[in-house]
Coordinates of C-alpha atoms in Angstrom, one line a residue:
M52 CA -182.5 82.6 124.8
A53 CA -181.7 86.1 126.1
Q54 CA -181.0 89.0 123.9
E55 CA -180.1 92.6 124.6
G56 CA -183.1 94.4 126.2
H57 CA -185.6 91.5 125.9
I58 CA -186.5 88.1 127.3
A59 CA -188.3 86.1 124.7
G60 CA -190.0 83.6 127.1
R61 CA -190.0 82.1 130.6
S62 CA -188.1 78.9 131.3
P63 CA -189.5 77.6 134.6
Q64 CA -187.4 74.5 134.4
A65 CA -184.1 76.5 134.8
D66 CA -182.5 76.2 138.2
W67 CA -182.0 79.3 140.3
P68 CA -178.3 79.2 141.1
G69 CA -178.3 81.4 144.1
G70 CA -179.8 79.1 146.8
P71 CA -181.3 80.8 149.9
L72 CA -181.3 84.6 150.1
R73 CA -180.3 86.9 152.9
R74 CA -182.5 89.6 154.4
L75 CA -181.1 93.1 154.4
R76 CA -180.9 95.2 157.5
L77 CA -184.1 97.2 158.4
G78 CA -183.8 100.7 157.1
S79 CA -181.7 99.7 154.0
I80 CA -184.8 100.1 151.8
A81 CA -186.7 103.4 152.0
P82 CA -190.2 103.9 150.6
K83 CA -190.8 106.6 148.0
G84 CA -193.8 107.8 146.1
W85 CA -197.2 106.6 147.2
L86 CA -195.7 104.1 149.6
L87 CA -193.9 106.8 151.6
A88 CA -197.0 109.1 151.5
Q89 CA -199.3 106.4 152.8
M90 CA -196.9 105.6 155.7
R91 CA -196.7 109.3 156.6
R92 CA -200.4 109.7 156.5
D93 CA -200.8 106.7 158.8
L94 CA -198.4 108.3 161.3
E95 CA -199.7 111.8 161.1
E96 CA -203.4 111.4 160.4
G97 CA -204.2 107.8 161.2
F98 CA -204.3 105.6 164.3
A99 CA -200.8 104.2 163.8
G100 CA -199.1 107.2 165.4
R101 CA -201.3 107.4 168.4
L102 CA -202.7 104.0 169.1
D103 CA -201.4 104.0 172.7
E104 CA -203.5 107.1 173.3
L105 CA -206.6 105.7 171.7
S106 CA -206.6 102.2 173.2
P107 CA -206.1 101.3 176.9
H108 CA -204.9 97.8 175.8
V109 CA -202.0 99.3 173.9
R110 CA -201.4 101.8 176.7
R111 CA -201.2 99.1 179.4
D112 CA -197.6 98.1 180.0
L113 CA -197.4 94.5 181.2
F114 CA -193.6 94.5 180.7
R115 CA -193.5 97.1 183.5
D116 CA -196.6 96.1 185.5
R117 CA -196.2 92.3 185.6
L118 CA -198.7 89.5 186.1
E119 CA -198.5 87.6 189.4
E120 CA -199.9 84.4 187.9
A121 CA -198.9 82.5 184.8
S122 CA -202.3 81.1 184.0
G123 CA -205.4 82.8 182.9
H124 CA -206.7 82.9 179.3
A125 CA -206.0 86.2 177.6
A126 CA -204.2 87.7 180.6
W127 CA -201.2 88.4 178.3
W128 CA -203.2 89.9 175.4
D129 CA -202.3 93.5 176.2
A130 CA -198.6 92.6 176.0
E131 CA -199.2 91.4 172.4
S132 CA -201.1 94.6 171.6
R133 CA -198.4 96.9 173.0
G134 CA -195.5 94.9 171.7
N135 CA -196.8 94.6 168.1
W136 CA -197.8 98.2 168.0
L137 CA -194.4 99.4 169.3
W138 CA -192.6 97.1 166.8
G139 CA -194.7 98.5 163.9
Y140 CA -194.5 102.1 165.2
A141 CA -190.7 102.1 165.4
M142 CA -190.4 100.7 161.9
L143 CA -193.0 103.0 160.5
A144 CA -191.5 106.1 162.0
D145 CA -188.0 105.3 160.7
L146 CA -189.0 104.3 157.2
A147 CA -191.3 107.3 156.9
G148 CA -188.5 109.6 158.0
S149 CA -190.5 111.3 160.8
E150 CA -188.0 112.8 163.3
A151 CA -190.7 113.4 165.9
H152 CA -192.0 109.9 165.8
V153 CA -188.5 108.4 165.7
R154 CA -187.7 110.3 168.8
R155 CA -190.9 109.2 170.6
A156 CA -190.4 105.6 169.5
G157 CA -186.8 105.8 170.9
E158 CA -188.1 106.9 174.3
L159 CA -190.6 104.1 174.4
V160 CA -187.9 101.6 173.5
E161 CA -185.7 103.0 176.2
A162 CA -188.6 102.6 178.7
L163 CA -189.0 98.9 177.6
R164 CA -185.3 98.2 178.1
A165 CA -185.6 99.7 181.6
T166 CA -188.0 96.9 182.6
Q167 CA -185.3 94.3 182.2
D168 CA -184.2 92.6 185.4
A169 CA -180.6 92.2 186.5
D170 CA -180.6 88.5 185.5
G171 CA -181.7 89.4 182.0
Y172 CA -185.4 88.5 182.2
L173 CA -187.6 90.8 180.1
G174 CA -191.2 89.7 180.1
I175 CA -194.7 90.0 181.7
H176 CA -194.5 87.7 184.8
A177 CA -193.4 88.3 188.3
P178 CA -190.6 86.0 189.5
A179 CA -192.8 83.2 190.9
A180 CA -194.8 82.8 187.6
R181 CA -192.0 82.8 185.0
C182 CA -191.4 80.2 182.4
P183 CA -194.0 77.7 183.5
S184 CA -193.7 74.2 182.0
D185 CA -196.9 72.6 183.2
G186 CA -199.1 73.3 180.2
L187 CA -200.9 76.2 181.7
E188 CA -202.4 78.8 179.3
N189 CA -199.8 81.6 179.3
G190 CA -198.2 84.0 176.9
E191 CA -194.6 83.8 178.3
L192 CA -192.6 83.2 175.1
W193 CA -195.1 85.0 173.0
A194 CA -194.9 88.2 175.0
Q195 CA -191.1 87.9 175.2
S196 CA -190.9 87.6 171.5
R197 CA -192.9 90.8 171.0
A198 CA -190.6 92.7 173.3
L199 CA -187.4 91.3 171.7
L200 CA -188.6 92.1 168.2
V201 CA -189.0 95.7 169.2
L202 CA -185.5 95.8 170.6
L203 CA -184.0 94.0 167.6
A204 CA -185.8 96.2 165.1
H205 CA -184.6 99.3 167.0
H206 CA -181.0 98.1 166.9
E207 CA -181.1 97.5 163.1
L208 CA -182.8 100.9 162.5
T209 CA -180.6 103.0 164.7
G210 CA -177.5 101.0 165.4
D211 CA -178.1 101.2 169.2
T212 CA -176.2 98.4 170.7
A213 CA -178.0 98.7 174.0
S214 CA -181.1 97.3 172.4
L215 CA -179.2 94.3 170.9
E216 CA -177.5 93.6 174.2
A217 CA -180.8 93.7 176.1
A218 CA -182.4 91.3 173.6
R219 CA -179.5 88.9 173.8
R220 CA -179.5 88.8 177.6
A221 CA -183.3 88.3 177.6
A222 CA -183.0 85.4 175.1
D223 CA -180.1 83.8 177.0
F224 CA -182.2 83.9 180.2
T225 CA -185.0 82.0 178.5
L226 CA -182.7 79.5 176.7
Q227 CA -181.4 78.3 180.0
R228 CA -184.9 77.5 181.3
Y229 CA -186.3 75.2 178.7
G230 CA -185.1 71.9 177.2
D231 CA -185.9 68.3 176.8
D232 CA -186.3 67.9 180.5
R233 CA -188.5 71.1 180.7
P234 CA -190.6 71.4 177.6
H235 CA -192.6 74.5 176.7
F236 CA -195.6 72.6 175.2
A237 CA -197.5 70.3 177.5
R238 CA -197.2 66.6 176.8
H239 CA -200.9 65.8 177.2
S240 CA -203.4 66.1 174.4
T241 CA -206.1 68.7 174.9
Q242 CA -208.8 70.6 173.2
D243 CA -208.7 73.4 175.7
D244 CA -207.7 76.8 174.5
R245 CA -204.0 77.1 174.4
T246 CA -203.7 80.3 172.5
G247 CA -200.7 81.7 174.4
L248 CA -198.7 78.5 174.3
T249 CA -199.1 78.0 170.6
H250 CA -198.3 81.7 169.9
G251 CA -195.1 81.0 171.8
L252 CA -193.7 79.0 168.8
C253 CA -193.1 82.4 167.3
F254 CA -190.3 83.0 169.8
A255 CA -188.5 81.7 166.7
D256 CA -189.0 85.2 165.1
A257 CA -186.7 86.8 167.7
L258 CA -184.3 83.9 167.6
E259 CA -183.9 84.3 163.9
M260 CA -183.2 88.0 164.1
L261 CA -180.7 87.3 166.9
H262 CA -179.0 84.7 164.8
E263 CA -178.7 87.2 161.9
A264 CA -177.3 89.9 164.2
T265 CA -174.8 87.8 166.1
G266 CA -174.1 84.6 164.1
D267 CA -174.6 82.6 167.4
E268 CA -175.8 79.1 166.5
R269 CA -177.4 78.6 169.9
Y270 CA -180.3 80.7 168.7
R271 CA -180.9 78.5 165.6
S272 CA -180.5 75.4 167.7
F273 CA -183.1 76.6 170.2
A274 CA -185.6 77.4 167.4
E275 CA -185.1 73.9 166.0
W276 CA -185.7 72.4 169.5
L277 CA -188.8 74.6 170.0
L278 CA -190.3 73.3 166.7
R279 CA -189.4 69.7 167.7
D280 CA -191.1 70.3 171.1
F281 CA -194.2 71.6 169.3
D282 CA -194.2 68.5 167.0
R283 CA -194.0 66.2 170.0
W284 CA -197.2 67.6 171.5
P285 CA -199.7 64.8 170.6
V286 CA -202.3 65.9 168.0
P287 CA -204.9 67.1 168.0
F288 CA -204.4 70.3 169.9
P289 CA -205.5 73.8 169.1
N290 CA -203.6 75.5 166.3
D291 CA -201.7 72.4 165.3
D292 CA -202.1 72.9 161.5
L293 CA -198.3 73.1 160.9
A294 CA -197.3 70.3 163.3
A295 CA -195.3 67.7 161.5
A296 CA -197.9 65.0 161.9
N297 CA -200.6 67.1 160.3
L298 CA -198.5 68.3 157.4
S299 CA -197.6 64.8 156.5
D300 CA -201.3 64.0 156.0
P301 CA -202.4 65.6 152.7
H302 CA -206.0 64.9 153.5
R303 CA -206.0 66.7 156.8
A304 CA -207.6 70.1 156.3
L305 CA -206.5 73.3 158.0
R306 CA -208.7 74.2 160.9
G307 CA -206.7 76.3 163.4
H308 CA -206.8 80.0 164.2
A309 CA -205.7 81.4 160.8
V310 CA -203.3 83.9 162.4
H311 CA -201.5 81.1 164.2
T312 CA -201.3 79.0 161.1
V313 CA -199.7 81.7 158.9
E314 CA -197.3 82.9 161.6
H315 CA -196.1 79.4 162.3
L316 CA -194.8 79.3 158.7
R317 CA -191.8 81.3 159.9
A318 CA -191.1 78.9 162.7
V319 CA -191.1 76.0 160.2
A320 CA -188.9 78.0 157.7
F321 CA -186.3 78.7 160.4
G322 CA -186.6 75.7 162.6
A323 CA -186.8 73.2 159.8
S324 CA -185.0 75.1 157.1
N325 CA -183.6 72.0 155.4
D326 CA -187.0 70.3 155.2
R327 CA -188.3 71.6 151.9
T328 CA -191.0 68.9 151.8
R329 CA -192.5 70.3 155.0
I330 CA -192.3 73.9 153.8
H331 CA -194.0 73.0 150.5
A332 CA -196.7 71.0 152.2
A333 CA -197.5 74.0 154.4
L334 CA -197.7 76.3 151.4
R335 CA -199.9 73.9 149.4
K336 CA -202.4 73.7 152.2
L337 CA -202.5 77.4 152.7
L338 CA -203.0 78.1 149.0
S339 CA -206.1 75.9 149.1
S340 CA -207.5 78.4 151.7
T341 CA -206.4 81.6 149.8
T342 CA -208.6 83.9 147.8
P343 CA -207.5 85.7 144.6
S344 CA -206.9 88.8 146.7
G345 CA -204.0 87.0 148.4
A346 CA -205.8 86.6 151.7
V347 CA -205.9 83.3 153.7
I348 CA -209.4 83.0 155.1
G349 CA -210.4 82.6 158.7
D350 CA -213.1 84.3 160.9
E351 CA -211.1 83.7 163.0
S352 CA -210.6 79.9 162.5
L353 CA -209.8 78.3 159.2
H354 CA -212.9 76.6 157.8
G355 CA -214.9 76.3 154.6
L356 CA -213.8 77.3 151.1
P357 CA -212.1 80.5 150.0
G358 CA -215.2 82.0 148.3
P359 CA -215.7 85.7 147.6
T360 CA -217.7 86.2 150.8
A361 CA -215.3 84.2 153.1
A362 CA -213.9 86.4 155.8
Y363 CA -210.3 87.0 156.7
E364 CA -208.6 88.8 159.6
Y365 CA -206.3 91.8 159.3
C366 CA -203.9 90.1 161.7
T367 CA -203.7 87.2 159.3
L368 CA -202.8 89.6 156.4
T369 CA -199.9 91.2 158.4
E370 CA -198.5 87.9 159.7
L371 CA -198.8 86.3 156.3
S372 CA -196.9 89.2 154.6
F373 CA -194.1 88.7 157.1
S374 CA -194.1 84.9 156.6
L375 CA -194.1 85.1 152.8
A376 CA -191.0 87.3 152.9
R377 CA -189.2 84.9 155.3
L378 CA -190.1 81.9 153.1
A379 CA -188.9 83.7 150.0
Q380 CA -185.6 84.3 151.8
S381 CA -185.4 80.5 152.5
T382 CA -186.6 79.2 149.1
A383 CA -185.8 82.0 146.6
D384 CA -189.2 81.2 145.0
P385 CA -190.4 84.2 142.9
A386 CA -194.0 83.0 143.3
L387 CA -193.9 84.2 146.9
G388 CA -193.3 87.7 145.7
D389 CA -196.3 87.4 143.4
W390 CA -198.4 86.3 146.4
L391 CA -197.0 89.1 148.7
E392 CA -197.9 91.8 146.2
R393 CA -201.4 90.5 145.8
L394 CA -201.9 90.4 149.5
V395 CA -200.6 93.9 150.2
F396 CA -202.2 95.6 147.2
N397 CA -205.6 94.0 147.4
A398 CA -206.8 92.4 150.6
A399 CA -204.9 94.7 152.9
Q400 CA -205.7 97.9 151.0
G401 CA -209.3 96.8 150.7
A402 CA -209.7 96.3 154.5
R403 CA -208.7 99.9 155.5
R404 CA -209.6 103.5 155.1
A405 CA -207.3 105.2 152.7
D406 CA -206.5 107.9 155.3
G407 CA -205.4 105.3 157.9
R408 CA -208.0 106.2 160.5
A409 CA -209.6 102.8 160.7
I410 CA -209.5 99.2 159.5
S411 CA -211.9 96.3 159.5
Y412 CA -211.0 93.4 161.8
L413 CA -212.7 91.0 159.4
T414 CA -213.2 91.6 155.7
S415 CA -214.0 89.6 152.5
D416 CA -213.3 90.0 148.9
T417 CA -216.9 90.7 148.1
R418 CA -218.1 93.2 150.7
L419 CA -221.7 94.2 150.4
D420 CA -221.7 96.1 153.7
A421 CA -219.4 96.6 156.7
V422 CA -221.7 96.6 159.7
A423 CA -221.1 95.8 163.4
S424 CA -224.1 93.4 163.5
R425 CA -222.7 90.9 160.9
P426 CA -222.0 87.6 162.7
D427 CA -218.8 85.6 162.4
S428 CA -217.9 82.1 163.8
Y429 CA -216.6 83.6 167.1
S430 CA -219.6 85.9 167.7
L431 CA -221.9 82.9 167.2
L432 CA -220.2 81.4 170.3
T433 CA -219.6 84.5 172.4
G434 CA -222.4 86.8 171.3
R435 CA -219.8 89.6 170.7
H436 CA -220.2 91.2 167.3
G437 CA -218.3 94.0 165.7
R438 CA -215.5 92.5 163.7
F439 CA -216.8 93.7 160.3
K440 CA -217.1 97.4 161.0
L441 CA -214.3 99.9 160.7
S442 CA -212.6 101.0 163.8
P443 CA -209.3 102.7 164.9
T444 CA -209.0 100.2 167.8
H445 CA -211.5 97.4 167.8
D446 CA -211.2 97.5 171.6
D447 CA -214.7 96.0 172.0
V448 CA -213.7 92.6 170.4
A449 CA -209.9 92.6 170.6
C450 CA -207.2 95.2 170.0
C451 CA -204.9 93.0 167.9
C452 CA -205.5 93.8 164.3
N453 CA -204.9 97.5 164.6
P454 CA -201.5 97.2 166.3
N455 CA -200.6 94.6 163.7
A456 CA -201.7 96.9 160.8
T457 CA -198.9 99.3 161.6
R458 CA -196.4 96.5 160.7
L459 CA -197.8 95.6 157.2
L460 CA -196.2 98.3 155.0
P461 CA -192.9 98.2 156.9
H462 CA -192.7 94.5 156.3
Y463 CA -193.5 94.9 152.6
V464 CA -191.0 97.7 152.0
S465 CA -188.3 95.8 154.0
S466 CA -188.7 92.7 151.8
M467 CA -188.6 94.4 148.4
W468 CA -184.9 93.6 148.1
M469 CA -182.7 90.7 149.4
A470 CA -179.1 89.7 148.9
R471 CA -177.7 86.5 147.4
V472 CA -175.6 84.3 149.6
D473 CA -173.6 82.4 147.0
Q474 CA -172.0 85.4 145.3
P475 CA -172.3 89.3 145.2
G476 CA -175.8 90.1 144.1
L477 CA -179.1 91.7 145.0
V478 CA -182.6 90.4 144.3
A479 CA -185.8 92.4 143.8
L480 CA -188.6 90.3 145.3
A481 CA -191.3 92.9 145.1
Y482 CA -191.8 96.1 143.3
G483 CA -192.9 99.7 144.2
P484 CA -191.3 103.1 144.5
G485 CA -188.3 102.9 146.8
E486 CA -184.6 103.3 147.3
L487 CA -182.1 100.6 148.4
R488 CA -178.8 101.6 150.1
T489 CA -176.4 98.8 151.0
T490 CA -172.9 97.5 150.5
V491 CA -171.7 94.8 148.2
G492 CA -168.1 93.9 148.8
T493 CA -166.3 97.2 149.4
S494 CA -168.7 99.3 147.3
A495 CA -171.6 101.3 148.4
V496 CA -174.6 100.5 146.3
V497 CA -177.7 102.6 145.7
I498 CA -180.6 101.3 143.6
R499 CA -183.7 103.4 143.0
Q500 CA -187.0 102.2 141.8
E501 CA -189.1 104.9 140.1
T502 CA -192.6 103.8 139.4
R503 CA -196.3 104.1 140.2
Y504 CA -196.5 100.3 140.4
P505 CA -198.9 98.6 140.7
F506 CA -200.8 101.2 138.7
E507 CA -198.4 101.2 135.8
D508 CA -196.5 98.4 134.0
E509 CA -192.9 99.5 134.1
V510 CA -190.3 100.0 136.8
R511 CA -187.3 102.3 136.1
F512 CA -184.1 101.4 137.9
T513 CA -181.0 103.3 138.5
V514 CA -178.0 101.5 140.0
E515 CA -175.1 103.5 141.4
V516 CA -171.9 102.1 142.9
S517 CA -169.1 104.0 144.7
S518 CA -166.4 101.9 142.9
P519 CA -166.4 99.4 140.0
T520 CA -168.2 96.2 141.2
R521 CA -169.0 92.9 139.6
M522 CA -172.4 91.7 140.9
S523 CA -175.7 90.4 139.8
V524 CA -179.1 92.1 140.0
A525 CA -182.1 89.7 139.8
L526 CA -185.6 91.0 139.1
R527 CA -188.6 88.9 139.8
W528 CA -190.5 87.9 136.6
P529 CA -194.1 87.8 137.7
A530 CA -196.0 84.6 136.7
W531 CA -198.9 86.7 135.4
V532 CA -197.0 88.5 132.6
R533 CA -197.1 87.5 128.9
H534 CA -193.5 88.5 128.6
A535 CA -191.1 90.9 130.2
S536 CA -188.4 93.2 128.7
V537 CA -185.4 94.8 130.3
D538 CA -184.3 97.8 128.3
G539 CA -180.8 99.2 128.7
V540 CA -178.9 96.1 130.0
E541 CA -178.7 92.4 129.1
A542 CA -180.8 90.1 131.2
V543 CA -181.0 86.3 131.3
E544 CA -184.1 84.4 132.6
R545 CA -183.4 81.9 135.3
A546 CA -186.3 80.1 137.1
G547 CA -188.6 83.1 137.2
W548 CA -185.9 85.7 137.8
L549 CA -184.4 88.1 135.2
V550 CA -180.7 88.1 136.1
I551 CA -178.4 90.9 135.1
E552 CA -174.7 90.0 135.7
R553 CA -172.1 92.6 134.8
R554 CA -169.5 94.9 136.1
W555 CA -171.1 98.1 137.3
E556 CA -169.5 101.5 137.2
G557 CA -170.9 104.9 138.2
G558 CA -174.6 105.0 137.4
V559 CA -176.5 102.6 135.1
S560 CA -180.2 103.0 134.3
F561 CA -182.6 100.4 132.8
T562 CA -186.3 99.8 132.6
L563 CA -188.4 96.7 133.4
R564 CA -191.4 96.5 131.2
L565 CA -194.2 94.1 131.9
D566 CA -196.7 93.0 129.3
T567 CA -199.7 92.7 131.5
P568 CA -202.9 91.0 130.3
V569 CA -206.3 91.0 132.1
R570 CA -207.0 87.5 133.3
A571 CA -209.7 85.5 135.1
E572 CA -209.2 83.3 138.1
A573 CA -211.9 81.0 139.6
Y574 CA -213.1 81.2 143.1
A575 CA -213.8 77.9 144.9
G576 CA -217.5 78.0 144.0
G577 CA -216.8 78.7 140.3
E578 CA -217.3 82.5 140.3
I579 CA -214.7 84.5 138.4
A580 CA -212.2 87.0 139.8
V581 CA -210.7 89.6 137.4
L582 CA -207.1 90.5 137.8
R583 CA -204.5 92.6 135.9
G584 CA -200.9 92.3 137.2
P585 CA -201.0 92.1 141.0
L586 CA -204.3 94.0 141.2
Q587 CA -207.7 92.5 141.6
F588 CA -210.5 94.5 140.0
V589 CA -214.0 94.7 141.5
E590 CA -217.3 96.4 140.9
P591 CA -217.7 99.3 143.3
I592 CA -220.9 99.6 145.3
P593 CA -221.9 103.3 146.2
H594 CA -222.1 103.6 149.9
V595 CA -222.7 105.9 152.9
V596 CA -220.8 106.0 156.1
R597 CA -222.7 105.6 159.4
T598 CA -221.0 106.8 162.5
L599 CA -221.2 104.7 165.7
E600 CA -221.1 106.8 168.9
S601 CA -218.1 106.4 171.2
L602 CA -217.9 108.2 174.5
E603 CA -214.3 107.1 175.0
R604 CA -213.0 108.6 171.8
A605 CA -215.5 110.9 170.2
A606 CA -213.0 112.2 167.6
W607 CA -212.2 108.7 166.5
P608 CA -215.6 106.9 166.1
D609 CA -216.2 103.5 164.8
E610 CA -218.0 103.4 161.5
E611 CA -220.2 101.2 159.4
L612 CA -220.5 101.2 155.6
V613 CA -223.9 100.6 154.1
P614 CA -225.0 100.6 150.4
L615 CA -226.4 103.9 149.2
D616 CA -229.2 101.9 147.6
V617 CA -230.1 98.4 148.6
R618 CA -230.9 97.7 144.9
D619 CA -227.1 97.8 144.3
I620 CA -226.7 94.6 146.2
A621 CA -229.3 92.8 144.0
A622 CA -227.9 94.3 140.8
V623 CA -227.2 91.9 137.9
T624 CA -223.7 90.3 138.3
P625 CA -221.5 91.2 135.3
L626 CA -220.4 88.6 132.8
V627 CA -216.7 87.9 132.1
E628 CA -215.3 86.3 128.9
P629 CA -212.2 84.4 130.1
S630 CA -211.3 83.3 126.6
A631 CA -211.5 86.8 125.1
E632 CA -208.4 89.0 124.9
D633 CA -208.1 90.9 128.2
C634 CA -211.4 89.1 129.1
G635 CA -213.2 91.6 126.9
F636 CA -212.2 94.6 129.0
E637 CA -210.4 97.8 127.9
V638 CA -207.8 99.3 130.3
T639 CA -208.6 103.0 131.0
R640 CA -206.7 105.5 133.1
P641 CA -209.1 108.1 134.5
A642 CA -208.3 111.8 135.0
Q643 CA -205.2 112.2 137.2
G644 CA -205.7 112.5 140.9
D645 CA -203.2 112.8 143.7
P646 CA -200.4 110.3 142.7
D647 CA -199.4 110.1 146.4
D648 CA -203.0 109.0 147.4
P649 CA -203.9 106.5 144.7
W650 CA -206.4 104.4 146.8
A651 CA -208.6 107.5 147.4
W652 CA -209.4 107.7 143.6
V653 CA -209.1 105.3 140.7
P654 CA -205.7 105.4 138.8
V655 CA -206.6 102.5 136.5
A656 CA -209.9 100.8 135.6
L657 CA -211.3 98.1 133.4
E658 CA -214.4 98.8 131.2
R659 CA -216.7 97.0 128.9
S660 CA -220.3 97.4 127.9
G661 CA -221.1 99.8 130.7
V662 CA -219.4 97.8 133.4
R663 CA -216.5 99.5 135.2
L664 CA -214.2 97.7 137.5
V665 CA -211.7 99.3 139.8
P666 CA -208.8 98.1 142.1
M667 CA -210.1 96.4 145.3
G668 CA -208.4 99.0 147.5
C669 CA -210.4 101.8 145.7
A670 CA -213.8 100.3 146.5
P671 CA -214.7 100.0 150.3
L672 CA -217.9 98.2 149.3
R673 CA -217.6 95.9 146.2
R674 CA -218.6 92.9 144.3
A675 CA -215.4 90.8 143.5
A676 CA -216.9 87.7 141.9
F677 CA -218.5 87.6 138.5
I678 CA -220.1 85.0 136.1
S679 CA -218.1 83.4 133.4
L680 CA -219.6 83.3 130.0
A681 CA -217.8 80.1 129.4
G682 CA -220.0 78.5 132.1
T683 CA -223.3 79.8 130.8

């Protein structure tokens, strides 16, 4: 089927021979091009590099100033805010190559390590309130996981063994305090809010990184026990979407807090790694709540259909990106790379300012405005609005999305490459400008991706090895291409991967070319989304920015986006011809702007009959759904 430089067609029935993949150490993959430039802007110009100065919730250090009581809804929230921000900040600083921010992140990590008690405890509770097992609302394991992930990321990025040792001692302390005779999840069924308890299932995140770092099977065993403990909690209970009893029922719709649901994917992937049926059931249900932009809906709970105006939370985008990479590691399914790219290049870019100074807590594919007064399902209960505006903190509703936003691009970059476990080999899960540095056998390997992807249709690779090495390099074949070609080396298609198996010497260059049609996909209500490659194209709505006064941070105000002319909202919805070649559109590439700031202009557009569509991330206000001519 394969021939030199070209793959004639896909063969989805072929079996991928490699089995599960292995995650590469943080820092092995460095961003280049526009990815690097955006990460540096976020640090230097955006809120990511100074969120602890802007938000008192991130500044508050519960790991140092501990809580005297275990109960109390949301008492632990500031530990989540600080932990997630410091985790993202440390990764962002290192991957962006900013010495000043790396130094500051190191000082903050050292201060976190200094809060650890002599017995190993590292958390947010005073001695009398630690590790409760009576079902009280608490964030014990959730807060611990945020701290441990900071330490483990710091260890991988810097090689500092003090951070690894601190994380290991902290985990060992906790492992000794839970078990079948002392469960984490309360045995009684309840509809009371148990946000902190159910977040605690993601203590598995830290356990998985510890297992990878040490090979100690106790950490996998505890993750498996924690998932069984979660499953034993009688349903229904809040955020029980991925409990075994619910996943076994194909008719039971998702209804939990969307962030919990997508983050629990990782606990299932690690704690039930051999149960592919359960993993696939979880993915099927999530796909039924996913928009063409890659976002899982939820404002903040999962409900309704994933239509063009259904809202989704930035926290959900970040947690889903992390989960998709972990699931790809477990399943080697290239479709997860397709989903990951859509999510990062559409929903995530479309929910932020290009300069990194603000994000929207809640966003939708079609966004006709971004105003503080727009209600959501939580504000209808609490009376607190503001999730749809743009803000550097969102302190007035909850400072959770902004800390999490600092993690999104580091997660993406760090999952672009993985390693095979069955034989020497490397796997490209996602594309973009970057450089991989790792070791295969005894040979140092460098692989460079030179590209403006997703704004162009080819990726130029250079593989350099320090000594002759036999290994495979597998490239994801996106499901949306008509065909793919690999020029310069021979490649064989296997189950959605283009596999290059050869003996590498010196430097070898080759190019992946993707024949990328414009295609239409239906929203739940029948409207049409227009996509090309991983990008979703939308009709931009001209807008003005309205500043909301802030006495606390005058230089960092919240903002609203409103249409320049209200008639733009009532404009005629464009028609799309799904059966026509490229849906009737012509691909155009406007005059060149700054290649390092592509979301601030329009690198590629689709045009037909006076209609011009642009990438979602280039249109702060937009119409994402169109009418199909086939349905008229």
